[in-house]
Short mmCIF file of N, CA, C and O in Angstrom, two decimals:
data_model
loop_
_atom_site.label_atom_id
_atom_site.label_comp_id
_atom_site.label_asym_id
_atom_site.label_seq_id
_atom_site.Cartn_x
_atom_site.Cartn_y
_atom_site.Cartn_z
N THR A 172 0.73 -1.16 0.07
CA THR A 172 -0.19 -0.51 0.20
C THR A 172 1.30 1.58 -0.14
O THR A 172 0.98 2.39 -0.79
N ALA A 173 1.93 1.25 1.04
CA ALA A 173 2.91 2.11 1.19
C ALA A 173 3.96 2.67 -0.58
O ALA A 173 3.63 3.74 -0.73
N TRP A 174 4.33 1.48 -0.95
CA TRP A 174 4.90 1.45 -2.43
C TRP A 174 3.81 2.16 -3.15
O TRP A 174 4.10 3.52 -4.26
N LEU A 175 3.03 1.14 -3.17
CA LEU A 175 1.31 1.34 -4.74
C LEU A 175 1.40 3.15 -4.55
O LEU A 175 1.36 3.94 -5.35
N ALA A 176 0.95 4.14 -3.27
CA ALA A 176 0.90 5.25 -3.26
C ALA A 176 2.40 5.97 -3.36
O ALA A 176 2.19 7.36 -4.58
N LEU A 177 2.40 5.82 -2.78
CA LEU A 177 3.94 6.92 -2.51
C LEU A 177 5.04 6.55 -4.26
O LEU A 177 5.49 7.77 -5.54
N ILE A 178 5.60 5.09 -4.35
CA ILE A 178 6.42 5.56 -5.72
C ILE A 178 5.51 5.14 -6.43
O ILE A 178 6.03 6.00 -7.43
N TRP A 179 4.77 4.66 -6.79
CA TRP A 179 3.67 4.37 -8.08
C TRP A 179 3.27 5.95 -8.29
O TRP A 179 2.92 6.41 -9.63
N MET A 180 1.99 6.26 -7.16
CA MET A 180 0.77 7.25 -7.46
C MET A 180 1.85 8.94 -7.48
O MET A 180 1.37 9.82 -8.76
N ALA A 181 2.43 9.07 -6.02
CA ALA A 181 3.02 10.33 -5.96
C ALA A 181 4.62 10.69 -6.33
O ALA A 181 4.21 11.23 -6.83
N ARG A 182 4.49 8.99 -7.16
CA ARG A 182 5.84 9.17 -7.61
C ARG A 182 6.99 10.10 -6.94
O ARG A 182 7.39 10.66 -7.47
N ILE A 183 7.13 10.35 -5.60
CA ILE A 183 8.48 11.22 -4.16
C ILE A 183 9.44 10.75 -5.37
O ILE A 183 10.28 9.67 -6.11
N ARG A 184 10.32 11.85 -4.63
CA ARG A 184 11.90 11.81 -5.40
C ARG A 184 11.88 13.10 -4.50
O ARG A 184 11.68 13.56 -3.57
N ALA A 185 13.43 12.58 -4.74
CA ALA A 185 14.79 12.94 -3.74
C ALA A 185 14.15 14.71 -3.09
O ALA A 185 14.32 15.44 -4.66
N GLY A 186 14.57 14.90 -2.62
CA GLY A 186 14.00 16.17 -1.95
C GLY A 186 12.42 17.23 -1.71
O GLY A 186 11.98 17.72 -1.18
N ASP A 187 11.41 16.20 -1.99
CA ASP A 187 9.75 16.10 -0.82
C ASP A 187 9.66 15.95 -0.39
O ASP A 187 10.74 15.40 0.57
N ARG A 188 8.77 16.86 0.36
CA ARG A 188 8.64 17.03 1.46
C ARG A 188 7.16 16.87 1.79
O ARG A 188 6.32 16.74 1.01
N VAL A 189 7.24 15.19 2.18
CA VAL A 189 6.02 14.36 2.88
C VAL A 189 5.96 14.38 4.41
O VAL A 189 6.29 13.89 4.79
N LEU A 190 3.81 14.28 4.37
CA LEU A 190 3.23 13.96 5.13
C LEU A 190 2.39 13.30 6.24
O LEU A 190 2.12 12.42 5.03
N ILE A 191 2.92 12.00 6.88
CA ILE A 191 2.11 10.71 6.46
C ILE A 191 1.86 11.70 8.39
O ILE A 191 2.45 11.01 9.18
N HIS A 192 0.42 10.50 8.08
CA HIS A 192 0.38 10.99 9.11
C HIS A 192 -0.53 9.10 9.47
O HIS A 192 0.00 8.34 8.66
N SER A 193 -0.50 8.84 10.88
CA SER A 193 -0.53 8.38 11.93
C SER A 193 0.94 7.06 11.31
O SER A 193 0.97 6.04 10.65
N ALA A 194 1.19 7.98 11.27
CA ALA A 194 3.13 6.97 10.69
C ALA A 194 2.99 5.66 11.46
O ALA A 194 4.55 5.35 11.45
N ALA A 195 3.14 5.65 13.03
CA ALA A 195 3.65 5.09 13.88
C ALA A 195 2.41 3.78 13.31
O ALA A 195 3.48 2.19 14.16
N GLY A 196 1.51 3.75 12.54
CA GLY A 196 1.47 2.07 12.28
C GLY A 196 2.02 1.26 10.95
O GLY A 196 3.30 2.21 10.43
N GLY A 197 1.94 0.76 10.92
CA GLY A 197 2.48 -0.33 10.10
C GLY A 197 2.47 -0.29 8.73
O GLY A 197 3.35 0.64 7.81
N ILE A 198 1.06 0.64 8.29
CA ILE A 198 1.68 1.70 7.34
C ILE A 198 1.99 3.02 7.09
O ILE A 198 3.53 2.99 5.87
N GLY A 199 1.96 3.39 8.24
CA GLY A 199 2.80 4.53 8.43
C GLY A 199 4.21 3.77 7.97
O GLY A 199 5.38 5.22 7.72
N LEU A 200 4.84 3.40 9.36
CA LEU A 200 5.93 3.21 8.79
C LEU A 200 6.96 2.44 7.83
O LEU A 200 7.70 3.21 7.35
N ALA A 201 5.95 1.59 7.52
CA ALA A 201 6.36 1.33 5.18
C ALA A 201 6.72 2.64 4.94
O ALA A 201 7.43 3.07 4.00
N ALA A 202 5.15 3.61 5.04
CA ALA A 202 6.03 5.12 4.23
C ALA A 202 7.41 5.47 4.73
O ALA A 202 7.71 6.27 3.82
N VAL A 203 7.52 6.19 5.37
CA VAL A 203 8.74 6.41 6.78
C VAL A 203 10.09 6.34 6.13
O VAL A 203 10.47 6.75 4.82
N HIS A 204 10.18 4.60 5.59
CA HIS A 204 11.16 4.21 4.90
C HIS A 204 11.62 4.95 3.72
O HIS A 204 12.76 4.77 3.62
N LEU A 205 10.60 4.31 3.58
CA LEU A 205 10.44 4.46 1.80
C LEU A 205 10.35 5.77 1.12
O LEU A 205 11.51 5.93 0.33
N CYS A 206 9.85 7.02 2.11
CA CYS A 206 10.38 8.79 1.61
C CYS A 206 11.76 8.52 2.18
O CYS A 206 12.21 9.48 1.50
N LEU A 207 12.44 7.81 3.71
CA LEU A 207 13.62 7.75 3.70
C LEU A 207 14.67 7.94 3.04
O LEU A 207 16.07 8.21 2.32
N ARG A 208 13.69 6.30 2.65
CA ARG A 208 15.26 5.86 1.21
C ARG A 208 15.24 6.86 0.57
O ARG A 208 16.47 6.70 -0.69
N GLU A 209 14.24 7.57 -0.30
CA GLU A 209 14.19 7.84 -1.41
C GLU A 209 14.87 9.86 -1.26
O GLU A 209 14.80 10.39 -2.55
N GLY A 210 15.02 9.88 -0.63
CA GLY A 210 15.50 11.15 0.15
C GLY A 210 14.65 11.90 0.39
O GLY A 210 15.27 13.61 0.14
N CYS A 211 13.58 12.06 1.28
CA CYS A 211 12.42 13.11 1.35
C CYS A 211 12.75 13.97 2.38
O CYS A 211 13.04 12.77 3.21
N THR A 212 11.87 15.03 3.08
CA THR A 212 11.97 15.04 4.24
C THR A 212 10.68 14.55 4.51
O THR A 212 9.93 15.25 3.68
N VAL A 213 10.14 14.08 5.37
CA VAL A 213 9.75 12.86 6.35
C VAL A 213 8.53 14.38 7.36
O VAL A 213 9.42 14.80 8.27
N PHE A 214 7.91 14.70 6.84
CA PHE A 214 6.99 15.38 7.99
C PHE A 214 6.34 14.29 8.60
O PHE A 214 5.56 13.23 8.00
N ALA A 215 5.44 14.09 9.87
CA ALA A 215 3.80 12.47 10.96
C ALA A 215 3.34 13.13 11.57
O ALA A 215 3.62 14.42 12.30
N THR A 216 3.11 12.33 12.23
CA THR A 216 2.01 12.49 12.53
C THR A 216 2.00 11.38 13.86
O THR A 216 2.17 10.35 13.47
N ALA A 217 1.37 11.49 15.28
CA ALA A 217 1.83 10.07 15.65
C ALA A 217 0.55 10.29 17.22
O ALA A 217 0.43 12.01 17.24
N SER A 218 -0.14 9.75 17.77
CA SER A 218 -1.30 9.54 18.89
C SER A 218 -0.20 9.59 20.42
O SER A 218 -0.59 10.16 20.67
N SER A 219 0.68 9.87 20.67
CA SER A 219 1.02 9.28 21.98
C SER A 219 3.01 9.76 21.54
O SER A 219 2.98 9.79 20.53
N ALA A 220 3.17 10.83 22.63
CA ALA A 220 4.90 10.59 22.70
C ALA A 220 5.40 9.92 22.56
O ALA A 220 6.71 10.07 22.19
N GLU A 221 5.48 8.46 23.11
CA GLU A 221 6.55 8.06 23.29
C GLU A 221 6.62 7.11 21.15
O GLU A 221 7.10 6.95 21.04
N LYS A 222 5.75 7.59 20.31
CA LYS A 222 5.40 6.97 19.35
C LYS A 222 5.45 8.80 18.57
O LYS A 222 6.82 8.54 17.43
N LYS A 223 5.75 9.49 19.00
CA LYS A 223 6.25 10.65 18.34
C LYS A 223 7.82 10.21 18.50
O LYS A 223 8.85 10.50 17.22
N ALA A 224 8.81 9.79 19.36
CA ALA A 224 10.10 9.77 19.94
C ALA A 224 10.51 9.22 18.81
O ALA A 224 11.51 8.27 18.76
N PHE A 225 9.87 8.11 18.35
CA PHE A 225 10.10 6.23 17.63
C PHE A 225 10.41 6.87 16.31
O PHE A 225 10.96 7.01 15.63
N LEU A 226 9.52 7.58 15.27
CA LEU A 226 9.04 8.32 14.99
C LEU A 226 10.33 9.88 14.75
O LEU A 226 11.10 9.17 13.82
N LEU A 227 10.91 10.15 15.64
CA LEU A 227 12.40 11.15 15.31
C LEU A 227 13.67 9.81 15.78
O LEU A 227 14.37 11.06 14.63
N LYS A 228 13.21 9.20 15.57
CA LYS A 228 14.57 8.21 16.00
C LYS A 228 14.81 8.08 15.06
O LYS A 228 16.16 7.11 14.28
N LEU A 229 13.90 7.79 14.02
CA LEU A 229 13.72 6.87 12.33
C LEU A 229 14.55 7.96 11.56
O LEU A 229 14.97 7.32 10.52
N GLY A 230 13.98 9.14 12.51
CA GLY A 230 14.44 10.51 10.86
C GLY A 230 14.05 11.10 10.62
O GLY A 230 14.24 12.17 9.36
N VAL A 231 12.78 11.14 10.98
CA VAL A 231 11.48 11.96 10.70
C VAL A 231 11.86 13.45 10.95
O VAL A 231 11.79 13.59 12.16
N THR A 232 11.70 14.15 10.13
CA THR A 232 12.57 15.66 10.53
C THR A 232 10.55 16.71 12.27
O THR A 232 11.60 16.48 12.56
N ALA A 233 9.63 16.22 11.86
CA ALA A 233 9.10 16.11 12.75
C ALA A 233 7.51 15.89 12.59
O ALA A 233 7.06 15.67 11.92
N VAL A 234 6.73 15.64 14.02
CA VAL A 234 6.33 14.83 14.65
C VAL A 234 4.96 15.61 15.24
O VAL A 234 5.25 16.51 16.33
N CYS A 235 3.53 14.99 14.99
CA CYS A 235 2.98 16.83 15.33
C CYS A 235 1.07 15.64 16.21
O CYS A 235 2.02 14.51 15.50
N ASP A 236 0.67 16.02 16.47
CA ASP A 236 -0.93 15.39 17.62
C ASP A 236 -1.35 14.43 16.35
O ASP A 236 -1.98 16.04 15.51
N SER A 237 -1.59 13.45 16.02
CA SER A 237 -2.84 13.25 14.98
C SER A 237 -3.70 13.40 15.27
O SER A 237 -4.66 13.61 14.97
N ARG A 238 -3.81 13.63 17.21
CA ARG A 238 -5.76 13.74 17.59
C ARG A 238 -5.95 15.06 17.12
O ARG A 238 -7.41 15.39 17.76
N ASN A 239 -5.00 16.34 17.02
CA ASN A 239 -5.56 17.74 17.30
C ASN A 239 -4.88 18.58 16.24
O ASN A 239 -4.05 18.82 15.20
N VAL A 240 -6.84 18.42 15.04
CA VAL A 240 -6.58 18.77 13.97
C VAL A 240 -5.51 20.45 14.27
O VAL A 240 -4.52 20.45 12.96
N GLU A 241 -6.13 20.96 14.36
CA GLU A 241 -5.09 22.61 14.67
C GLU A 241 -3.59 22.77 14.99
O GLU A 241 -2.72 23.69 14.79
N ALA A 242 -3.43 22.05 16.35
CA ALA A 242 -2.17 21.31 16.77
C ALA A 242 -1.70 21.30 15.56
O ALA A 242 0.32 21.72 15.00
N PHE A 243 -1.62 19.63 14.08
CA PHE A 243 -0.82 19.45 13.27
C PHE A 243 -0.55 20.57 12.36
O PHE A 243 1.10 20.74 12.05
N GLU A 244 -2.36 21.19 12.15
CA GLU A 244 -1.20 22.56 10.69
C GLU A 244 -1.07 22.92 11.16
O GLU A 244 0.12 23.03 11.01
N HIS A 245 -0.86 23.59 12.49
CA HIS A 245 0.18 24.83 13.34
C HIS A 245 1.53 24.61 12.99
O HIS A 245 1.95 24.44 12.36
N GLY A 246 1.83 23.05 12.81
CA GLY A 246 3.10 21.94 13.35
C GLY A 246 3.88 21.68 12.01
O GLY A 246 5.18 21.88 11.79
N ILE A 247 3.15 21.90 11.15
CA ILE A 247 3.66 21.76 9.86
C ILE A 247 3.69 22.66 9.57
O ILE A 247 5.00 22.70 8.44
N ARG A 248 3.59 23.87 9.56
CA ARG A 248 2.90 24.66 9.01
C ARG A 248 4.10 25.33 9.59
O ARG A 248 5.52 26.13 9.13
N GLU A 249 4.71 25.52 10.88
CA GLU A 249 5.46 25.72 11.23
C GLU A 249 6.89 25.62 11.11
O GLU A 249 8.46 25.53 10.73
N ALA A 250 7.08 23.79 11.26
CA ALA A 250 8.36 23.21 10.42
C ALA A 250 8.93 23.08 8.88
O ALA A 250 9.77 23.00 8.85
N THR A 251 7.76 23.80 8.13
CA THR A 251 7.71 24.32 6.90
C THR A 251 8.29 25.23 5.90
O THR A 251 8.43 25.71 5.15
N LYS A 252 8.99 26.22 7.39
CA LYS A 252 8.36 27.87 7.32
C LYS A 252 7.33 28.14 6.88
O LYS A 252 7.27 29.05 5.65
N GLY A 253 6.59 27.57 6.50
CA GLY A 253 4.62 28.69 6.16
C GLY A 253 5.00 27.84 4.56
O GLY A 253 4.01 28.10 3.59
N GLU A 254 5.95 26.68 3.97
CA GLU A 254 6.15 26.69 2.78
C GLU A 254 4.98 24.76 2.13
O GLU A 254 4.51 24.94 1.32
N GLY A 255 4.98 24.77 3.48
CA GLY A 255 3.74 22.80 3.41
C GLY A 255 4.68 22.10 3.04
O GLY A 255 6.00 22.04 2.80
N VAL A 256 3.98 21.21 2.27
CA VAL A 256 4.20 20.17 1.70
C VAL A 256 3.66 20.06 0.27
O VAL A 256 3.25 20.39 -0.66
N ASP A 257 4.50 18.34 0.25
CA ASP A 257 4.33 18.35 -1.39
C ASP A 257 3.08 17.14 -1.41
O ASP A 257 3.00 16.45 -2.90
N VAL A 258 3.91 16.00 -1.09
CA VAL A 258 2.33 15.03 -0.65
C VAL A 258 2.45 15.23 1.08
O VAL A 258 2.32 15.39 1.90
N VAL A 259 0.72 14.55 0.35
CA VAL A 259 -0.04 13.94 2.13
C VAL A 259 -0.48 12.34 1.90
O VAL A 259 -1.10 12.38 0.82
N LEU A 260 0.07 11.58 2.39
CA LEU A 260 -0.58 10.93 2.87
C LEU A 260 -1.17 10.08 3.76
O LEU A 260 -1.29 10.07 5.27
N ASN A 261 -3.07 10.08 3.46
CA ASN A 261 -3.76 10.88 4.60
C ASN A 261 -4.33 9.39 4.89
O ASN A 261 -4.52 7.80 3.37
N SER A 262 -4.29 9.07 7.37
CA SER A 262 -5.65 8.45 7.16
C SER A 262 -6.51 9.10 8.21
O SER A 262 -7.02 7.79 8.67
N LEU A 263 -6.85 10.13 8.36
CA LEU A 263 -7.27 10.84 9.06
C LEU A 263 -8.88 11.41 8.55
O LEU A 263 -8.51 10.83 6.87
N LYS A 264 -9.42 11.54 9.31
CA LYS A 264 -10.89 11.81 8.15
C LYS A 264 -11.46 13.29 9.26
O LYS A 264 -10.56 13.71 9.86
N GLY A 265 -12.53 13.70 8.68
CA GLY A 265 -13.40 14.55 8.45
C GLY A 265 -12.34 15.71 8.64
O GLY A 265 -11.91 16.24 7.57
N LYS A 266 -11.59 16.50 9.29
CA LYS A 266 -11.36 18.38 9.15
C LYS A 266 -10.12 17.92 9.49
O LYS A 266 -9.58 18.61 8.27
N ALA A 267 -9.51 17.03 9.43
CA ALA A 267 -8.44 16.54 9.17
C ALA A 267 -7.58 16.64 7.27
O ALA A 267 -6.44 17.34 7.59
N ILE A 268 -8.75 16.24 6.21
CA ILE A 268 -8.78 16.02 5.44
C ILE A 268 -8.63 17.97 4.86
O ILE A 268 -7.18 17.40 4.11
N ALA A 269 -9.36 18.66 5.19
CA ALA A 269 -9.53 20.05 4.62
C ALA A 269 -8.52 20.20 5.12
O ALA A 269 -7.55 20.89 4.85
N ALA A 270 -7.57 20.13 6.28
CA ALA A 270 -6.58 20.52 6.90
C ALA A 270 -4.86 20.70 6.50
O ALA A 270 -4.47 21.31 6.13
N SER A 271 -5.37 18.90 5.56
CA SER A 271 -3.85 18.19 5.01
C SER A 271 -3.90 19.12 3.37
O SER A 271 -2.85 18.90 3.32
N LEU A 272 -5.09 19.28 2.63
CA LEU A 272 -5.30 20.04 2.45
C LEU A 272 -4.90 21.40 1.74
O LEU A 272 -4.21 21.80 1.06
N GLY A 273 -4.75 22.05 3.20
CA GLY A 273 -4.35 23.33 3.12
C GLY A 273 -3.19 23.17 3.53
O GLY A 273 -2.10 24.61 3.49
N LEU A 274 -2.74 22.18 3.20
CA LEU A 274 -0.73 22.09 3.92
C LEU A 274 -0.19 21.24 2.91
O LEU A 274 1.15 21.61 2.52
N LEU A 275 -0.74 21.60 1.37
CA LEU A 275 -0.17 20.74 -0.21
C LEU A 275 0.18 22.27 -0.67
O LEU A 275 0.50 23.15 -1.12
N ARG A 276 1.68 22.08 -1.23
CA ARG A 276 2.47 23.31 -1.86
C ARG A 276 2.04 23.35 -3.47
O ARG A 276 0.99 22.59 -3.60
N PRO A 277 1.79 24.29 -4.14
CA PRO A 277 1.51 24.14 -5.35
C PRO A 277 1.13 22.71 -6.24
O PRO A 277 2.71 22.87 -5.94
N PHE A 278 0.58 21.98 -6.58
CA PHE A 278 1.17 20.73 -7.53
C PHE A 278 0.66 19.68 -6.84
O PHE A 278 1.74 18.62 -7.07
N GLY A 279 0.58 20.15 -5.58
CA GLY A 279 0.97 18.70 -4.16
C GLY A 279 0.43 17.50 -4.97
O GLY A 279 -0.22 17.23 -5.46
N ARG A 280 0.96 16.12 -4.43
CA ARG A 280 -0.58 14.90 -4.25
C ARG A 280 -0.69 14.98 -2.73
O ARG A 280 -0.08 14.06 -2.52
N PHE A 281 -2.00 14.55 -3.19
CA PHE A 281 -2.66 14.25 -1.79
C PHE A 281 -3.39 12.83 -1.88
O PHE A 281 -3.22 12.58 -3.13
N LEU A 282 -2.57 12.08 -1.26
CA LEU A 282 -3.38 10.45 -1.19
C LEU A 282 -3.97 9.70 -0.03
O LEU A 282 -3.83 9.55 1.46
N GLU A 283 -5.38 9.53 0.10
CA GLU A 283 -6.73 8.74 0.81
C GLU A 283 -6.19 7.96 0.92
O GLU A 283 -6.55 7.06 0.43
N LEU A 284 -5.19 7.70 2.47
CA LEU A 284 -5.91 5.75 2.68
C LEU A 284 -7.75 5.65 2.96
O LEU A 284 -7.71 4.03 2.42
N GLY A 285 -8.46 6.21 3.37
CA GLY A 285 -9.62 6.12 4.87
C GLY A 285 -10.22 5.98 4.32
O GLY A 285 -10.27 6.48 2.82
N LYS A 286 -10.95 4.76 4.35
CA LYS A 286 -12.02 5.45 3.14
C LYS A 286 -13.82 4.75 3.67
O LYS A 286 -14.79 5.33 3.58
N ARG A 287 -13.84 5.62 5.62
CA ARG A 287 -15.07 6.07 6.42
C ARG A 287 -15.77 7.48 5.67
O ARG A 287 -16.79 7.20 5.81
N ASP A 288 -14.90 8.03 5.06
CA ASP A 288 -15.46 9.75 4.58
C ASP A 288 -15.97 9.03 3.81
O ASP A 288 -16.69 9.88 2.92
N GLN A 289 -15.33 8.50 2.52
CA GLN A 289 -16.03 8.40 0.92
C GLN A 289 -17.50 7.32 1.59
O GLN A 289 -18.67 7.51 0.53
N TYR A 290 -16.66 6.24 1.95
CA TYR A 290 -17.91 5.69 2.40
C TYR A 290 -19.68 6.27 3.76
O TYR A 290 -20.25 6.26 3.15
N GLU A 291 -19.49 7.22 3.99
CA GLU A 291 -20.32 8.01 4.74
C GLU A 291 -20.97 9.58 3.70
O GLU A 291 -21.39 10.65 3.85
N ASP A 292 -20.01 9.61 2.32
CA ASP A 292 -20.64 10.49 1.52
C ASP A 292 -20.49 11.98 2.31
O ASP A 292 -20.46 12.89 1.95
N THR A 293 -19.09 11.76 2.90
CA THR A 293 -18.34 13.86 3.42
C THR A 293 -18.22 14.61 2.88
O THR A 293 -17.03 14.05 1.81
N ASN A 294 -18.39 15.67 2.90
CA ASN A 294 -17.85 16.73 2.19
C ASN A 294 -16.90 17.61 2.59
O ASN A 294 -16.67 17.43 3.87
N ILE A 295 -16.07 17.65 1.38
CA ILE A 295 -14.52 18.10 2.14
C ILE A 295 -14.53 19.48 2.30
O ILE A 295 -13.75 20.11 2.69
N GLY A 296 -15.17 20.24 0.84
CA GLY A 296 -14.85 21.34 0.14
C GLY A 296 -13.60 22.26 -0.19
O GLY A 296 -13.02 22.00 0.51
N LEU A 297 -14.23 21.90 -1.24
CA LEU A 297 -12.77 21.67 -2.15
C LEU A 297 -12.65 23.57 -2.35
O LEU A 297 -11.21 23.99 -3.23
N SER A 298 -13.36 24.58 -2.40
CA SER A 298 -13.35 25.25 -2.71
C SER A 298 -12.31 26.27 -2.48
O SER A 298 -11.78 26.82 -1.02
N PRO A 299 -11.70 27.33 -2.82
CA PRO A 299 -10.82 28.54 -2.63
C PRO A 299 -11.30 29.23 -0.96
O PRO A 299 -12.26 29.25 -1.11
#
């Protein structure tokens, strides 16, 4: 799943800034390793201090709270000096989707792994 999303679909390359949500899970960890191998700068979200520390030890540049939309949005903006990211690998739902879309740089790629919002026909509001 991580390879298909990041290598095949997003076509990540060295220098890309990638935000991986829930990065301490199975797909998230695979995504972190793939991105680091390709030379990307990795930003992540995680739900606990232990998971955040683990991700930082792996080489993730910054890790924010996955359970607080405003906090991760602010944290990623601060960590990227307001420039945002090139790729978002998303597994969060609801308001986190709109926040993540707002963090994309021009021509950025958004990869959705979750199904809940799709099944519930959630409106994400893409107007500028």
